[in-house]
Amino acid sequence: MHDILPEEQKYWRYVLKRAESLAEDYSFERITTPVVESMELFLRSAGAGSDIIEKEIYTFKTKGGDDLALRPEGTASIVRAYLENGMNVRPHPVKLYYHGPMFRHDQPQHGRFRQHFQFGVETIGDASEIIDAELIFLAYKLLNSLGLDNYNVHINSMGDSSCRPAYIRTLKDFYKNRTKKVCAQCRVRFKKNVLRMLDCKEESCKEVSKDAPPIVDFLDEDCKRHFKKVLEVLDEAKIPYIMNPHLVRGLDYYTRTVFEFIPDENSKSQLTVVAGGRYDRLIDLLGGSKTPAAGWAMGLDRIILALKENEISVLEIGLKPKVFLVQLGDAAKRKSLVLFENLRKSGIEVKSSLGRDSIKSQLRIAHRLGVKHTLIFGQKEALEDTIIIREMDTGIQETVLLEKVVDMMKKRLKK
Ligand code: ATP
Ligand code: MG
């Protein structure tokens, strides 16, 4: 788990601002759920044999004896909230977005943290292929608007409960004679959930899985038609994609479309930044009526690593102050509180640094912020109820009455 220091915050603001406004434009509404949930929720959704439950989830017992967990992902919580708050009576689809920290006891490494942040969207209550395509479109647009254009959409269909079992049997046959060539984890996966062997990150396992049969050969008519239509919509929207016959999601509740945004071969890092798909079985799995749904989650830590690796400038629009207030001595500091608030209230974008004492260090900050005007409020001025306006470009200074300064600044800034 890591700290996000002040100088890092601009990256987070840059990404979240764009992500939120894009989601709002597409009629997604923000939802916030607790970071702590009952352990039961994830046992039921992710499933006992999943990586998340087997090795990654943080759990604890409360003094009252409840088994709780830090959420490892967002979707299960959102579906719980959807059901608990009776959102199923709202007009469908219900479109929600969220962001916040997720917790996984994973092996920390580049781009993999024990607390990481995700931004995600979910569309609940619509089975049509347009939804899958819209979600992919949205992730694509978001990456582009952040200045990240080196990602490919990898896409596959995982079928559903009518066609997947036959595929799983074939996959089992395929791996049966190859268990010696895969990692220890995969030998466990072979017994518990063979599909996950396709998702292993070990080189030796990837090598074995290359020859595994593709699931698309096993899709039934409905799943095939759905998949085809998703691809058609993507073609029409000119979203390039790569069919990846071995792409699966780590969680059991996914059905049909699954996708990931993976950097192209020329990129330095090979970290997946967006992962998602359709999960038509999760809502009934958690006690609701059978309701189709789809969504994705974006790993924000990895997005920010990518922004830095690609040296993308994250200029903060609207955060630039126009005026800096310098104050020296106790009397000026005391009066500064009210003056600062008066400037701020009248709509002037002003900054000050009350803690600092020397005029030199305060002017240095003013220069760094690139303000046009600095107000200098010294001991003498505080006694006389005056203040100095300094134009930063020319260095020209003028002493004015304190009670006039707000109006004068308003006029100067209008010019
Ligand atoms: P992986 O296969 O890399 O372990 P995952 O399948 O567990 O990822 P999801 O559960 O789909 O990932 O999470 C969605 C996104 O969140 C991922 O694509 C990734 O960008 C990000 N993410 C997941 N786990 C971590 C982590 N431990 N640290 C940083 N980002 C993460
Ligand atoms: Mg993982």
Coordinates of C-alpha atoms in Angstrom, one line a residue, residues 61-387:
K61 CA -13.4 -10.9 12.5
T62 CA -15.1 -8.0 14.4
K63 CA -15.4 -8.0 18.1
G64 CA -19.1 -8.9 17.6
G65 CA -18.0 -12.0 15.7
D66 CA -18.9 -10.9 12.1
D67 CA -16.7 -12.1 9.3
L68 CA -15.9 -9.0 7.2
A69 CA -13.7 -8.3 4.2
L70 CA -12.0 -5.3 2.6
R71 CA -13.5 -5.2 -0.9
P72 CA -11.2 -6.6 -3.5
E73 CA -13.3 -5.2 -6.4
G74 CA -16.4 -3.0 -6.9
T75 CA -19.0 -5.0 -8.9
A76 CA -20.3 -7.3 -6.1
S77 CA -20.8 -4.3 -3.8
I78 CA -22.7 -2.4 -6.4
V79 CA -25.0 -5.3 -7.1
R80 CA -25.5 -5.7 -3.3
A81 CA -26.4 -2.0 -3.1
Y82 CA -28.7 -2.3 -6.1
L83 CA -30.6 -5.1 -4.5
E84 CA -30.6 -3.7 -0.9
N85 CA -31.9 -0.3 -2.0
G86 CA -34.6 -1.6 -4.3
M87 CA -33.0 0.0 -7.3
N88 CA -34.5 -2.8 -9.4
V89 CA -37.8 -0.8 -9.6
R90 CA -36.0 2.1 -11.3
P91 CA -36.2 2.6 -15.1
H92 CA -33.7 0.2 -16.7
P93 CA -30.9 0.1 -17.5
V94 CA -29.6 1.5 -14.3
K95 CA -26.2 3.0 -15.2
L96 CA -23.7 3.6 -12.3
Y97 CA -20.1 4.6 -11.9
Y98 CA -17.8 4.5 -8.9
H99 CA -14.2 5.0 -7.9
G100 CA -12.2 4.2 -4.8
P101 CA -9.7 1.9 -3.2
M102 CA -9.7 -1.9 -3.6
F103 CA -7.6 -4.3 -1.5
R104 CA -5.8 -7.5 -2.6
H105 CA -3.1 -9.4 -0.8
D106 CA -1.2 -9.9 -4.0
Q107 CA 2.6 -10.0 -4.5
P108 CA 3.5 -6.3 -4.8
Q109 CA 5.4 -5.4 -8.0
H110 CA 5.4 -2.8 -10.7
G111 CA 1.8 -1.8 -11.3
R112 CA 0.4 -4.3 -8.7
F113 CA -0.4 -3.0 -5.2
R114 CA -2.2 -4.3 -2.2
Q115 CA -4.3 -1.1 -2.1
H116 CA -5.1 0.1 -5.6
F117 CA -7.8 2.4 -7.0
Q118 CA -10.3 1.6 -9.6
F119 CA -12.8 3.7 -11.6
G120 CA -15.6 1.5 -12.9
V121 CA -19.0 1.6 -14.7
E122 CA -21.9 -0.8 -14.6
T123 CA -25.0 -1.0 -16.7
I124 CA -27.7 -3.2 -15.0
G125 CA -30.8 -4.5 -16.7
D126 CA -30.1 -4.7 -20.4
A127 CA -29.0 -7.8 -22.2
S128 CA -28.5 -6.2 -25.7
E129 CA -25.1 -6.2 -27.4
I130 CA -25.3 -2.4 -27.8
I131 CA -24.5 -2.2 -24.1
D132 CA -21.4 -4.3 -24.3
A133 CA -20.3 -2.1 -27.3
E134 CA -21.1 1.1 -25.5
L135 CA -19.0 0.1 -22.5
I136 CA -16.0 -0.7 -24.7
F137 CA -16.5 2.5 -26.6
L138 CA -16.6 4.5 -23.4
A139 CA -13.3 2.9 -22.1
Y140 CA -11.7 3.6 -25.5
K141 CA -12.8 7.2 -25.4
L142 CA -11.6 7.7 -21.9
L143 CA -8.2 6.4 -22.6
N144 CA -8.0 8.6 -25.7
S145 CA -9.1 11.7 -23.8
L146 CA -6.4 11.0 -21.2
G147 CA -3.8 11.0 -24.1
L148 CA -3.3 7.3 -23.9
D149 CA -3.6 5.9 -27.4
N150 CA -1.4 2.8 -27.3
Y151 CA -3.9 0.3 -26.0
N152 CA -5.7 -2.5 -27.9
V153 CA -9.1 -3.9 -27.0
H154 CA -8.8 -7.6 -26.6
I155 CA -12.2 -9.3 -26.8
N156 CA -13.7 -12.7 -26.5
S157 CA -16.9 -14.4 -25.5
M158 CA -17.1 -16.8 -22.6
G159 CA -20.5 -18.2 -23.6
D160 CA -23.0 -19.0 -20.9
S161 CA -24.2 -21.9 -18.7
S162 CA -25.7 -23.7 -21.8
C163 CA -22.5 -23.8 -23.8
R164 CA -19.6 -23.3 -21.4
P165 CA -19.7 -26.7 -19.7
A166 CA -18.9 -28.5 -22.9
Y167 CA -15.9 -26.2 -23.4
I168 CA -14.7 -26.7 -19.9
R169 CA -14.7 -30.5 -20.4
T170 CA -12.7 -30.1 -23.6
L171 CA -10.3 -27.8 -21.8
K172 CA -9.9 -30.3 -19.0
D173 CA -9.0 -32.9 -21.6
F174 CA -6.5 -30.6 -23.1
Y175 CA -4.7 -29.8 -19.8
K176 CA -4.9 -33.3 -18.5
N177 CA -1.6 -34.5 -20.1
R178 CA 0.1 -31.2 -19.5
T179 CA -0.2 -30.7 -15.7
K180 CA 3.5 -31.3 -15.3
K181 CA 4.3 -28.3 -17.5
V182 CA 2.3 -25.8 -15.5
C183 CA 2.9 -24.0 -12.2
A184 CA 1.7 -25.3 -8.8
Q185 CA -1.1 -22.7 -8.7
C186 CA -2.4 -24.0 -12.1
R187 CA -2.4 -27.6 -10.9
V188 CA -4.8 -26.4 -8.2
R189 CA -6.8 -24.5 -10.8
F190 CA -7.0 -27.6 -12.9
K191 CA -9.0 -29.3 -10.1
K192 CA -11.0 -26.3 -9.0
N193 CA -11.6 -24.1 -12.1
V194 CA -9.8 -25.1 -15.2
L195 CA -10.9 -21.9 -17.1
R196 CA -8.5 -19.8 -14.9
M197 CA -5.5 -21.7 -16.3
L198 CA -5.9 -19.6 -19.4
D199 CA -5.4 -16.4 -17.3
C200 CA -2.1 -17.5 -15.6
K201 CA 0.7 -15.0 -15.9
E202 CA 3.5 -17.5 -15.6
E203 CA 5.5 -17.8 -18.8
S204 CA 5.6 -21.6 -18.8
C205 CA 1.8 -21.7 -18.4
K206 CA 1.3 -19.1 -21.1
E207 CA 3.4 -21.3 -23.4
V208 CA 1.2 -24.4 -22.7
S209 CA -2.1 -22.4 -23.0
K210 CA -1.2 -21.1 -26.5
D211 CA -2.4 -24.4 -28.0
A212 CA -5.6 -24.6 -25.9
P213 CA -8.9 -24.9 -27.9
P214 CA -10.7 -21.6 -28.4
I215 CA -14.0 -21.1 -26.7
V216 CA -15.7 -19.5 -29.7
D217 CA -15.8 -22.9 -31.4
F218 CA -18.2 -24.0 -28.6
L219 CA -20.6 -21.1 -28.4
D220 CA -24.2 -21.9 -29.0
E221 CA -26.3 -20.0 -31.5
D222 CA -27.5 -17.2 -29.1
C223 CA -24.1 -16.5 -27.7
K224 CA -22.5 -16.6 -31.2
R225 CA -25.1 -14.1 -32.5
H226 CA -24.6 -11.8 -29.5
F227 CA -20.8 -11.8 -29.9
K228 CA -21.1 -11.1 -33.7
K229 CA -23.4 -8.2 -33.1
V230 CA -21.0 -6.7 -30.5
L231 CA -18.2 -6.8 -33.1
E232 CA -20.5 -5.3 -35.7
V233 CA -21.3 -2.3 -33.5
L234 CA -17.5 -1.9 -32.7
D235 CA -16.8 -2.0 -36.5
E236 CA -19.4 0.7 -37.1
A237 CA -18.0 2.9 -34.3
K238 CA -14.5 2.3 -35.8
I239 CA -13.1 0.9 -32.5
P240 CA -10.2 -1.4 -33.4
Y241 CA -10.2 -4.7 -31.5
I242 CA -8.2 -7.9 -31.3
M243 CA -10.1 -11.2 -31.0
N244 CA -8.3 -13.0 -28.2
P245 CA -9.7 -16.6 -28.1
H246 CA -8.1 -17.3 -24.7
L247 CA -9.2 -14.2 -22.8
V248 CA -11.2 -15.1 -19.7
R249 CA -12.1 -13.1 -16.6
G250 CA -11.0 -14.4 -13.2
L251 CA -14.5 -14.4 -11.8
D252 CA -17.2 -17.0 -12.2
Y253 CA -20.2 -14.7 -12.8
Y254 CA -19.0 -13.5 -16.2
T255 CA -21.0 -14.5 -19.3
R256 CA -20.6 -13.9 -23.0
T257 CA -18.5 -10.7 -23.8
V258 CA -15.3 -10.2 -21.9
F259 CA -12.6 -7.6 -22.8
E260 CA -9.4 -6.0 -21.7
F261 CA -7.4 -3.0 -22.7
I262 CA -3.8 -4.2 -23.1
P263 CA -0.8 -2.0 -24.3
D264 CA 0.4 -2.7 -27.8
E265 CA 3.7 -4.5 -28.3
N266 CA 5.7 -1.3 -28.6
S267 CA 4.8 -0.1 -25.1
K268 CA 7.2 -0.2 -22.3
S269 CA 4.7 -1.7 -19.8
Q270 CA 2.4 -4.6 -20.6
L271 CA -0.1 -3.9 -17.8
T272 CA -3.8 -4.4 -18.4
V273 CA -5.5 -1.1 -17.6
V274 CA -9.2 -1.9 -18.1
A275 CA -11.0 -5.2 -17.7
G276 CA -14.6 -6.0 -17.9
G277 CA -17.5 -7.9 -19.5
R278 CA -21.0 -9.1 -19.2
Y279 CA -22.2 -10.7 -16.0
D280 CA -25.7 -11.9 -16.6
R281 CA -25.6 -14.3 -13.6
L282 CA -24.3 -12.2 -10.8
I283 CA -27.6 -10.6 -9.8
D284 CA -29.5 -13.8 -9.3
L285 CA -26.5 -15.3 -7.7
L286 CA -26.7 -12.6 -5.0
G287 CA -30.4 -13.1 -4.4
G288 CA -32.1 -10.9 -7.0
S289 CA -34.2 -12.0 -10.0
K290 CA -32.3 -12.9 -13.1
T291 CA -31.1 -9.6 -14.5
P292 CA -28.5 -9.0 -17.3
A293 CA -25.7 -6.6 -16.6
A294 CA -22.2 -5.6 -17.9
G295 CA -19.4 -3.3 -16.8
W296 CA -15.7 -2.6 -16.5
A297 CA -13.1 -1.4 -14.1
M298 CA -10.0 0.7 -14.8
G299 CA -6.9 0.4 -12.7
L300 CA -6.1 4.0 -11.9
D301 CA -2.6 3.4 -10.4
R302 CA -1.7 1.8 -13.7
I303 CA -3.2 4.6 -15.7
I304 CA -1.1 7.1 -13.8
L305 CA 2.0 5.0 -14.3
A306 CA 1.3 5.1 -18.0
L307 CA 0.7 8.9 -18.0
K308 CA 4.2 9.3 -16.5
E309 CA 5.9 6.7 -18.7
N310 CA 4.4 8.5 -21.8
E311 CA 5.3 11.9 -20.3
I312 CA 1.8 13.2 -20.8
S313 CA 1.4 16.6 -19.2
V314 CA -1.5 16.8 -16.9
L315 CA -2.2 20.6 -16.9
E316 CA -4.7 21.6 -14.4
I317 CA -7.2 23.9 -15.9
G318 CA -9.1 26.2 -13.6
L319 CA -6.9 25.6 -10.6
K320 CA -4.4 28.4 -11.5
P321 CA -4.8 31.3 -9.0
K322 CA -4.7 34.9 -10.3
V323 CA -3.6 36.6 -7.1
F324 CA -1.2 35.7 -4.3
L325 CA -1.4 37.3 -0.9
V326 CA 1.9 37.8 1.0
Q327 CA 1.6 38.7 4.7
L328 CA 4.4 39.7 7.1
G329 CA 4.1 39.9 10.9
D330 CA 1.4 39.1 13.4
A331 CA -0.9 42.1 12.8
A332 CA -1.0 41.4 9.1
K333 CA -1.5 37.7 9.5
R334 CA -4.5 38.3 11.8
K335 CA -6.1 40.7 9.3
S336 CA -5.2 38.5 6.4
L337 CA -7.7 35.8 7.4
V338 CA -10.6 38.2 6.7
L339 CA -9.1 39.8 3.7
F340 CA -8.4 36.5 2.1
E341 CA -11.9 35.4 2.6
N342 CA -13.3 38.6 1.2
L343 CA -11.2 38.2 -1.9
R344 CA -12.2 34.6 -2.3
K345 CA -15.9 35.4 -1.7
S346 CA -15.9 38.0 -4.5
G347 CA -14.8 35.3 -7.0
I348 CA -11.1 36.2 -7.1
E349 CA -8.9 33.1 -7.4
V350 CA -6.4 33.8 -4.7
K351 CA -3.8 31.8 -2.8
S352 CA -1.7 32.5 0.2
S353 CA 0.7 30.7 2.4
L354 CA -0.1 31.8 6.0
G355 CA 2.6 29.6 7.6
R356 CA 5.6 31.2 5.9
D357 CA 7.4 34.2 7.3
S358 CA 10.0 35.5 4.8
I359 CA 8.8 37.7 2.0
K360 CA 11.4 36.0 -0.2
S361 CA 9.9 32.5 0.2
Q362 CA 6.4 33.8 -0.3
L363 CA 7.3 35.7 -3.5
R364 CA 9.0 32.5 -4.7
I365 CA 5.7 30.7 -4.4
A366 CA 3.9 33.5 -6.2
H367 CA 6.3 33.3 -9.1
R368 CA 6.0 29.5 -9.2
L369 CA 2.2 29.8 -9.4
G370 CA 2.5 32.3 -12.2
V371 CA 0.1 34.8 -10.7
K372 CA -0.3 38.2 -12.3
H373 CA -0.6 40.2 -9.1
T374 CA 0.7 39.8 -5.6
L375 CA -0.8 41.6 -2.6
I376 CA 1.9 42.5 0.0
F377 CA 0.5 43.0 3.5
G378 CA 3.4 44.0 5.8
Q379 CA 3.5 45.2 9.4
K380 CA 3.4 48.9 8.4
E381 CA 0.5 48.4 6.0
A382 CA -1.4 46.4 8.6
L383 CA -1.1 49.4 11.1
E384 CA -2.2 51.9 8.5
D385 CA -4.9 49.7 6.9
T386 CA -3.3 49.8 3.5
I387 CA -1.9 47.1 1.3

